[in-house]
mmCIF file of C-alpha atoms in Angstrom:
data_model
loop_
_atom_site.group_PDB
_atom_site.id
_atom_site.type_symbol
_atom_site.label_atom_id
_atom_site.label_comp_id
_atom_site.label_asym_id
_atom_site.label_seq_id
_atom_site.Cartn_x
_atom_site.Cartn_y
_atom_site.Cartn_z
ATOM 1 C CA MET N 1 17.827 9.310 8.596
ATOM 2 C CA PRO N 2 16.378 9.830 5.085
ATOM 3 C CA ASP N 3 13.880 12.648 4.720
ATOM 4 C CA VAL N 4 10.920 10.777 3.203
ATOM 5 C CA PRO N 5 8.428 13.096 1.473
ATOM 6 C CA ILE N 6 4.987 13.410 3.037
ATOM 7 C CA LEU N 7 1.867 13.381 0.866
ATOM 8 C CA THR N 8 -1.509 14.797 1.884
ATOM 9 C CA MET N 9 -4.604 12.750 1.103
ATOM 10 C CA ASN N 10 -8.001 14.205 0.218
ATOM 11 C CA ASP N 11 -9.172 14.068 3.845
ATOM 12 C CA GLY N 12 -6.191 16.084 5.045
ATOM 13 C CA THR N 13 -4.329 13.121 6.554
ATOM 14 C CA ARG N 14 -0.601 13.131 5.846
ATOM 15 C CA ILE N 15 1.084 9.901 4.757
ATOM 16 C CA PRO N 16 4.765 9.066 4.104
ATOM 17 C CA GLN N 17 5.356 8.552 0.403
ATOM 18 C CA LEU N 18 7.543 5.475 0.938
ATOM 19 C CA GLY N 19 6.543 2.801 3.426
ATOM 20 C CA PHE N 20 7.401 -0.695 4.614
ATOM 21 C CA GLY N 21 5.083 -3.625 3.891
ATOM 22 C CA ILE N 22 4.796 -6.904 5.776
ATOM 23 C CA TRP N 23 3.055 -9.044 3.152
ATOM 24 C CA GLN N 24 4.607 -12.559 3.176
ATOM 25 C CA VAL N 25 6.737 -11.689 6.205
ATOM 26 C CA PRO N 26 6.486 -14.719 8.543
ATOM 27 C CA GLU N 27 4.938 -14.056 11.933
ATOM 28 C CA ASP N 28 8.076 -15.211 13.734
ATOM 29 C CA VAL N 29 10.225 -12.538 12.072
ATOM 30 C CA ALA N 30 7.639 -9.779 11.603
ATOM 31 C CA ALA N 31 8.439 -8.036 14.886
ATOM 32 C CA GLU N 32 12.153 -7.941 14.142
ATOM 33 C CA ALA N 33 11.546 -6.727 10.585
ATOM 34 C CA VAL N 34 9.199 -3.942 11.708
ATOM 35 C CA GLU N 35 11.508 -2.873 14.523
ATOM 36 C CA SER N 36 14.445 -2.740 12.097
ATOM 37 C CA ALA N 37 12.466 -0.782 9.503
ATOM 38 C CA LEU N 38 11.360 1.802 12.059
ATOM 39 C CA ARG N 39 14.849 2.229 13.483
ATOM 40 C CA ILE N 40 16.206 2.731 9.951
ATOM 41 C CA GLY N 41 13.703 5.474 9.267
ATOM 42 C CA TYR N 42 10.454 4.077 7.854
ATOM 43 C CA ARG N 43 7.358 5.691 9.309
ATOM 44 C CA LEU N 44 4.656 3.835 7.390
ATOM 45 C CA ILE N 45 3.938 0.161 8.089
ATOM 46 C CA ASP N 46 1.500 -1.498 5.689
ATOM 47 C CA GLY N 47 -0.193 -4.607 7.064
ATOM 48 C CA ALA N 48 -3.383 -6.623 6.685
ATOM 49 C CA TYR N 49 -5.396 -9.184 8.586
ATOM 50 C CA LEU N 50 -4.692 -11.714 5.809
ATOM 51 C CA TYR N 51 -0.954 -11.504 6.414
ATOM 52 C CA MET N 52 -1.411 -13.137 9.838
ATOM 53 C CA ASN N 53 1.425 -11.118 11.379
ATOM 54 C CA GLU N 54 -0.295 -8.101 12.900
ATOM 55 C CA ALA N 55 0.815 -9.139 16.397
ATOM 56 C CA GLY N 56 4.392 -8.907 15.143
ATOM 57 C CA LEU N 57 3.653 -5.468 13.714
ATOM 58 C CA GLY N 58 2.591 -4.248 17.129
ATOM 59 C CA GLU N 59 5.494 -5.930 18.895
ATOM 60 C CA GLY N 60 7.984 -4.384 16.490
ATOM 61 C CA LEU N 61 6.406 -0.956 16.912
ATOM 62 C CA ARG N 62 6.715 -1.108 20.680
ATOM 63 C CA ALA N 63 10.254 -2.510 20.597
ATOM 64 C CA SER N 64 11.451 0.204 18.199
ATOM 65 C CA GLY N 65 11.003 2.990 20.711
ATOM 66 C CA VAL N 66 9.466 5.176 18.012
ATOM 67 C CA PRO N 67 6.416 6.996 19.429
ATOM 68 C CA ARG N 68 3.088 5.679 18.151
ATOM 69 C CA GLU N 69 2.063 9.116 16.877
ATOM 70 C CA GLU N 70 5.063 9.139 14.513
ATOM 71 C CA VAL N 71 4.118 5.875 12.788
ATOM 72 C CA PHE N 72 1.426 5.535 10.125
ATOM 73 C CA ILE N 73 -0.242 2.104 10.364
ATOM 74 C CA THR N 74 -2.357 0.630 7.577
ATOM 75 C CA THR N 75 -4.397 -2.555 7.691
ATOM 76 C CA LYS N 76 -6.962 -4.146 5.391
ATOM 77 C CA VAL N 77 -10.228 -6.057 5.651
ATOM 78 C CA TRP N 78 -10.025 -9.339 3.777
ATOM 79 C CA ASN N 79 -12.526 -10.640 1.231
ATOM 80 C CA HIS N 80 -14.504 -13.070 3.384
ATOM 81 C CA GLU N 81 -14.846 -10.402 6.085
ATOM 82 C CA GLN N 82 -16.719 -7.892 3.967
ATOM 83 C CA GLY N 83 -20.189 -6.793 5.002
ATOM 84 C CA ARG N 84 -21.409 -4.611 7.835
ATOM 85 C CA ASP N 85 -20.863 -6.878 10.838
ATOM 86 C CA LYS N 86 -17.821 -8.805 9.668
ATOM 87 C CA ALA N 87 -15.923 -5.692 8.602
ATOM 88 C CA ARG N 88 -16.389 -4.131 12.014
ATOM 89 C CA ILE N 89 -15.209 -7.308 13.730
ATOM 90 C CA SER N 90 -12.143 -7.380 11.463
ATOM 91 C CA VAL N 91 -11.161 -3.797 12.254
ATOM 92 C CA GLU N 92 -11.700 -4.241 15.975
ATOM 93 C CA ARG N 93 -9.608 -7.417 15.909
ATOM 94 C CA SER N 94 -6.777 -5.647 14.106
ATOM 95 C CA LEU N 95 -6.803 -2.848 16.672
ATOM 96 C CA LYS N 96 -6.550 -5.390 19.481
ATOM 97 C CA THR N 97 -3.957 -7.598 17.766
ATOM 98 C CA ILE N 98 -1.655 -4.713 16.873
ATOM 99 C CA GLY N 99 -2.262 -3.130 20.256
ATOM 100 C CA VAL N 100 -3.251 0.389 19.215
ATOM 101 C CA ASP N 101 -6.266 2.571 19.949
ATOM 102 C CA GLN N 102 -6.656 3.874 16.402
ATOM 103 C CA LEU N 103 -5.513 2.868 12.939
ATOM 104 C CA ASP N 104 -4.251 5.478 10.521
ATOM 105 C CA LEU N 105 -5.718 3.875 7.403
ATOM 106 C CA VAL N 106 -7.978 0.887 6.739
ATOM 107 C CA LEU N 107 -8.527 -0.464 3.233
ATOM 108 C CA ILE N 108 -10.996 -2.847 1.611
ATOM 109 C CA HIS N 109 -8.451 -5.412 0.428
ATOM 110 C CA TRP N 110 -10.214 -6.399 -2.838
ATOM 111 C CA PRO N 111 -13.580 -5.371 -4.295
ATOM 112 C CA VAL N 112 -14.678 -8.983 -5.048
ATOM 113 C CA PRO N 113 -17.524 -7.794 -7.293
ATOM 114 C CA SER N 114 -18.955 -11.329 -7.456
ATOM 115 C CA GLN N 115 -20.120 -11.109 -3.822
ATOM 116 C CA ASP N 116 -21.234 -7.463 -4.150
ATOM 117 C CA LEU N 117 -20.467 -6.413 -0.590
ATOM 118 C CA PHE N 118 -17.878 -3.706 -1.132
ATOM 119 C CA VAL N 119 -20.371 -0.821 -1.026
ATOM 120 C CA GLU N 120 -21.900 -2.118 2.224
ATOM 121 C CA THR N 121 -18.393 -2.527 3.599
ATOM 122 C CA TRP N 122 -17.511 1.000 2.548
ATOM 123 C CA LYS N 123 -20.556 2.416 4.340
ATOM 124 C CA THR N 124 -19.393 0.593 7.470
ATOM 125 C CA PHE N 125 -15.904 2.075 7.040
ATOM 126 C CA VAL N 126 -17.444 5.543 6.969
ATOM 127 C CA GLU N 127 -19.278 4.828 10.228
ATOM 128 C CA MET N 128 -16.150 3.466 11.913
ATOM 129 C CA ARG N 129 -14.094 6.452 10.831
ATOM 130 C CA GLU N 130 -16.681 8.760 12.362
ATOM 131 C CA GLU N 131 -16.403 6.748 15.577
ATOM 132 C CA GLY N 132 -12.640 7.270 15.592
ATOM 133 C CA LEU N 133 -11.512 3.685 14.955
ATOM 134 C CA MET N 134 -9.365 4.943 12.062
ATOM 135 C CA ARG N 135 -8.254 8.309 10.770
ATOM 136 C CA SER N 136 -8.608 7.543 7.064
ATOM 137 C CA ILE N 137 -10.362 4.978 4.888
ATOM 138 C CA GLY N 138 -9.467 3.718 1.454
ATOM 139 C CA VAL N 139 -9.546 0.828 -0.950
ATOM 140 C CA SER N 140 -7.132 -1.600 -2.534
ATOM 141 C CA ASN N 141 -7.198 -3.177 -5.984
ATOM 142 C CA PHE N 142 -10.259 -1.187 -7.029
ATOM 143 C CA ASN N 143 -10.723 -0.608 -10.733
ATOM 144 C CA ALA N 144 -12.249 2.648 -11.957
ATOM 145 C CA ASP N 145 -15.794 1.232 -12.024
ATOM 146 C CA HIS N 146 -15.520 -0.033 -8.436
ATOM 147 C CA LEU N 147 -14.225 3.358 -7.344
ATOM 148 C CA GLU N 148 -16.981 5.219 -9.152
ATOM 149 C CA ARG N 149 -19.649 3.043 -7.590
ATOM 150 C CA VAL N 150 -18.640 3.534 -3.949
ATOM 151 C CA ILE N 151 -18.428 7.278 -4.515
ATOM 152 C CA ALA N 152 -21.785 7.437 -6.318
ATOM 153 C CA GLU N 153 -23.609 5.371 -3.683
ATOM 154 C CA THR N 154 -22.111 6.975 -0.573
ATOM 155 C CA GLY N 155 -20.775 10.384 -1.555
ATOM 156 C CA VAL N 156 -17.551 9.517 0.255
ATOM 157 C CA VAL N 157 -14.341 9.441 -1.778
ATOM 158 C CA PRO N 158 -11.635 6.961 -0.693
ATOM 159 C CA ALA N 159 -8.469 8.632 0.482
ATOM 160 C CA LEU N 160 -6.242 6.092 -1.259
ATOM 161 C CA ASN N 161 -6.362 3.215 -3.744
ATOM 162 C CA GLN N 162 -3.520 0.716 -3.352
ATOM 163 C CA ILE N 163 -2.948 -1.098 -6.661
ATOM 164 C CA GLU N 164 -0.405 -3.355 -8.293
ATOM 165 C CA LEU N 165 2.037 -1.051 -10.031
ATOM 166 C CA ASN N 166 5.517 -1.669 -11.410
ATOM 167 C CA PRO N 167 7.464 -0.978 -14.615
ATOM 168 C CA GLU N 168 5.756 -3.822 -16.489
ATOM 169 C CA LEU N 169 2.271 -2.978 -15.150
ATOM 170 C CA GLN N 170 1.904 0.783 -15.036
ATOM 171 C CA GLN N 171 -1.918 1.048 -15.222
ATOM 172 C CA PRO N 172 -1.987 4.633 -16.576
ATOM 173 C CA GLU N 173 -5.779 4.656 -17.049
ATOM 174 C CA LEU N 174 -6.430 3.575 -13.465
ATOM 175 C CA ARG N 175 -3.897 6.052 -12.111
ATOM 176 C CA ALA N 176 -5.649 8.767 -14.111
ATOM 177 C CA ALA N 177 -9.022 7.660 -12.725
ATOM 178 C CA ASN N 178 -7.637 7.887 -9.196
ATOM 179 C CA GLU N 179 -6.264 11.346 -9.883
ATOM 180 C CA ALA N 180 -9.554 12.526 -11.392
ATOM 181 C CA GLN N 181 -11.298 11.636 -8.115
ATOM 182 C CA ASN N 182 -8.454 13.073 -5.988
ATOM 183 C CA VAL N 183 -7.647 9.575 -4.704
ATOM 184 C CA LEU N 184 -3.993 8.938 -3.886
ATOM 185 C CA THR N 185 -2.460 6.008 -5.769
ATOM 186 C CA GLN N 186 -0.244 3.682 -3.741
ATOM 187 C CA ALA N 187 1.787 0.904 -5.346
ATOM 188 C CA TRP N 188 2.099 -2.662 -4.091
ATOM 189 C CA THR N 189 4.705 -5.088 -5.466
ATOM 190 C CA PRO N 190 6.470 -1.978 -6.812
ATOM 191 C CA LEU N 191 9.497 -3.924 -8.014
ATOM 192 C CA GLY N 192 7.408 -6.417 -9.992
ATOM 193 C CA ASN N 193 9.400 -9.291 -8.491
ATOM 194 C CA GLY N 194 12.481 -7.927 -10.227
ATOM 195 C CA ARG N 195 11.298 -8.938 -13.699
ATOM 196 C CA SER N 196 12.388 -5.652 -15.260
ATOM 197 C CA PHE N 197 15.755 -5.283 -13.512
ATOM 198 C CA GLU N 198 17.730 -6.371 -16.590
ATOM 199 C CA LYS N 199 15.877 -4.088 -18.983
ATOM 200 C CA ALA N 200 18.113 -1.574 -20.749
ATOM 201 C CA PRO N 201 16.547 1.624 -19.331
ATOM 202 C CA ILE N 202 16.966 0.397 -15.760
ATOM 203 C CA THR N 203 20.499 -0.929 -16.159
ATOM 204 C CA ALA N 204 21.520 2.318 -17.860
ATOM 205 C CA ILE N 205 20.130 4.448 -15.037
ATOM 206 C CA ALA N 206 21.753 2.184 -12.456
ATOM 207 C CA ALA N 207 25.094 2.554 -14.215
ATOM 208 C CA ARG N 208 24.768 6.339 -14.394
ATOM 209 C CA THR N 209 23.740 6.817 -10.786
ATOM 210 C CA GLY N 210 25.591 4.008 -9.051
ATOM 211 C CA LYS N 211 22.295 2.801 -7.623
ATOM 212 C CA SER N 212 20.803 -0.693 -7.706
ATOM 213 C CA PRO N 213 17.970 -1.607 -10.114
ATOM 214 C CA ALA N 214 15.604 -1.772 -7.122
ATOM 215 C CA GLN N 215 16.573 1.749 -6.066
ATOM 216 C CA VAL N 216 16.070 2.977 -9.629
ATOM 217 C CA VAL N 217 12.564 1.503 -9.783
ATOM 218 C CA LEU N 218 11.587 2.882 -6.383
ATOM 219 C CA ARG N 219 12.874 6.313 -7.424
ATOM 220 C CA TRP N 220 10.763 6.068 -10.597
ATOM 221 C CA HIS N 221 7.695 5.454 -8.433
ATOM 222 C CA VAL N 222 8.477 8.466 -6.267
ATOM 223 C CA GLN N 223 8.903 10.733 -9.282
ATOM 224 C CA LEU N 224 5.549 9.593 -10.654
ATOM 225 C CA GLY N 225 4.131 11.196 -7.517
ATOM 226 C CA HIS N 226 2.319 8.293 -5.930
ATOM 227 C CA ALA N 227 2.966 6.466 -2.667
ATOM 228 C CA VAL N 228 4.814 3.157 -2.638
ATOM 229 C CA ILE N 229 5.246 0.153 -0.330
ATOM 230 C CA SER N 230 8.604 -1.647 -0.291
ATOM 231 C CA ARG N 231 9.420 -4.878 1.516
ATOM 232 C CA SER N 232 12.468 -6.722 2.836
ATOM 233 C CA VAL N 233 13.320 -8.447 6.109
ATOM 234 C CA ASN N 234 17.024 -7.725 5.549
ATOM 235 C CA PRO N 235 18.069 -4.516 7.382
ATOM 236 C CA GLU N 236 20.692 -3.678 4.762
ATOM 237 C CA ARG N 237 18.142 -4.020 1.963
ATOM 238 C CA GLN N 238 15.600 -2.043 3.981
ATOM 239 C CA ALA N 239 18.119 0.786 4.235
ATOM 240 C CA GLN N 240 18.923 0.593 0.512
ATOM 241 C CA ASN N 241 15.243 0.806 -0.390
ATOM 242 C CA LEU N 242 14.994 3.970 1.682
ATOM 243 C CA ASP N 243 18.126 5.492 0.136
ATOM 244 C CA ILE N 244 16.501 6.880 -2.999
ATOM 245 C CA PHE N 245 16.234 10.579 -2.280
ATOM 246 C CA ASP N 246 19.704 11.712 -3.335
ATOM 247 C CA PHE N 247 19.312 11.227 -7.112
ATOM 248 C CA GLU N 248 16.767 11.838 -9.858
ATOM 249 C CA LEU N 249 15.768 10.293 -13.153
ATOM 250 C CA THR N 250 15.844 12.659 -16.118
ATOM 251 C CA ALA N 251 12.770 13.301 -18.245
ATOM 252 C CA ALA N 252 14.230 11.083 -20.966
ATOM 253 C CA GLU N 253 14.841 8.311 -18.447
ATOM 254 C CA MET N 254 11.272 8.574 -17.173
ATOM 255 C CA ASP N 255 10.044 8.259 -20.772
ATOM 256 C CA ALA N 256 12.228 5.192 -21.271
ATOM 257 C CA MET N 257 10.739 3.637 -18.140
ATOM 258 C CA THR N 258 7.225 4.287 -19.454
ATOM 259 C CA ALA N 259 8.070 2.202 -22.511
ATOM 260 C CA LEU N 260 8.586 -0.874 -20.300
ATOM 261 C CA ASP N 261 4.848 -1.224 -19.652
ATOM 262 C CA ILE N 262 3.493 -4.488 -21.084
ATOM 263 C CA GLY N 263 0.429 -4.893 -18.860
ATOM 264 C CA LEU N 264 1.820 -7.989 -17.131
ATOM 265 C CA ARG N 265 0.381 -8.682 -13.678
ATOM 266 C CA THR N 266 2.046 -10.573 -10.865
ATOM 267 C CA GLY N 267 -1.246 -10.792 -8.940
ATOM 268 C CA PRO N 268 -4.941 -11.371 -9.734
ATOM 269 C CA ASP N 269 -7.149 -9.228 -11.936
ATOM 270 C CA PRO N 270 -9.496 -7.330 -9.571
ATOM 271 C CA SER N 271 -12.393 -7.557 -12.028
ATOM 272 C CA VAL N 272 -12.548 -11.346 -11.709
ATOM 273 C CA PHE N 273 -10.787 -12.127 -8.422
ATOM 274 C CA LYS N 274 -13.197 -14.103 -6.268
ATOM 275 C CA LEU N 275 -13.667 -14.925 -2.616
ATOM 276 C CA MET N 276 -10.778 -16.865 -1.129
ATOM 277 C CA GLY N 277 -9.872 -18.212 2.276
#
């Protein structure tokens, strides 16, 4: 079983650096995918209410035989469930649907500045953490100004900010803003839908190491020092994505990867993304 590095967040909670995400995993295969991932060696499962497969997450966890205390479970509160009462209902529903007594990390899924509820939601997160509903609280898709505001108005710093991050969207300013506040950066869609796989730096590293382009990109993430969420329902691909700890990119190769950044998103811009669904 691969020895996945463990990172420590600003609240002292330890989190596996590489995890398994269930975004766009159909409910009818989510349990099998989670069970497979846990048996292969993943110990972080990243879910969300929006994904509509949290029951499968819980089923897969129980079927895997891996003790609950060894698995780090993340969920998120969706946009239309922000606000004091709705956020609490969302978290309590996730606890019940997954079938656990406590979540390891809960995130505000998007800031949605147009509805201006993310600070109120954050205050509710702080209350729920104190009650023991979750061990850690964080945010997702927050830009630097959103992050600064929740900290300024509550005095509570998010443990983690999960953002879109891949070779063609490296967001160095936002990563630096996270670091300045001691907020762990975690990458979603880390492979950028494979758009950079044919780029010369990646193909050259793959040729040198005998690894796949996906493994090269995931290794790049790890060497940048942030956490990362990978995804596949194929057990062989799940294992490949976890098999990235037996090689390293050189300093020159890391520099070449940096040059691939073109600021191209695969998802929405958090500054303008509005209420949906």
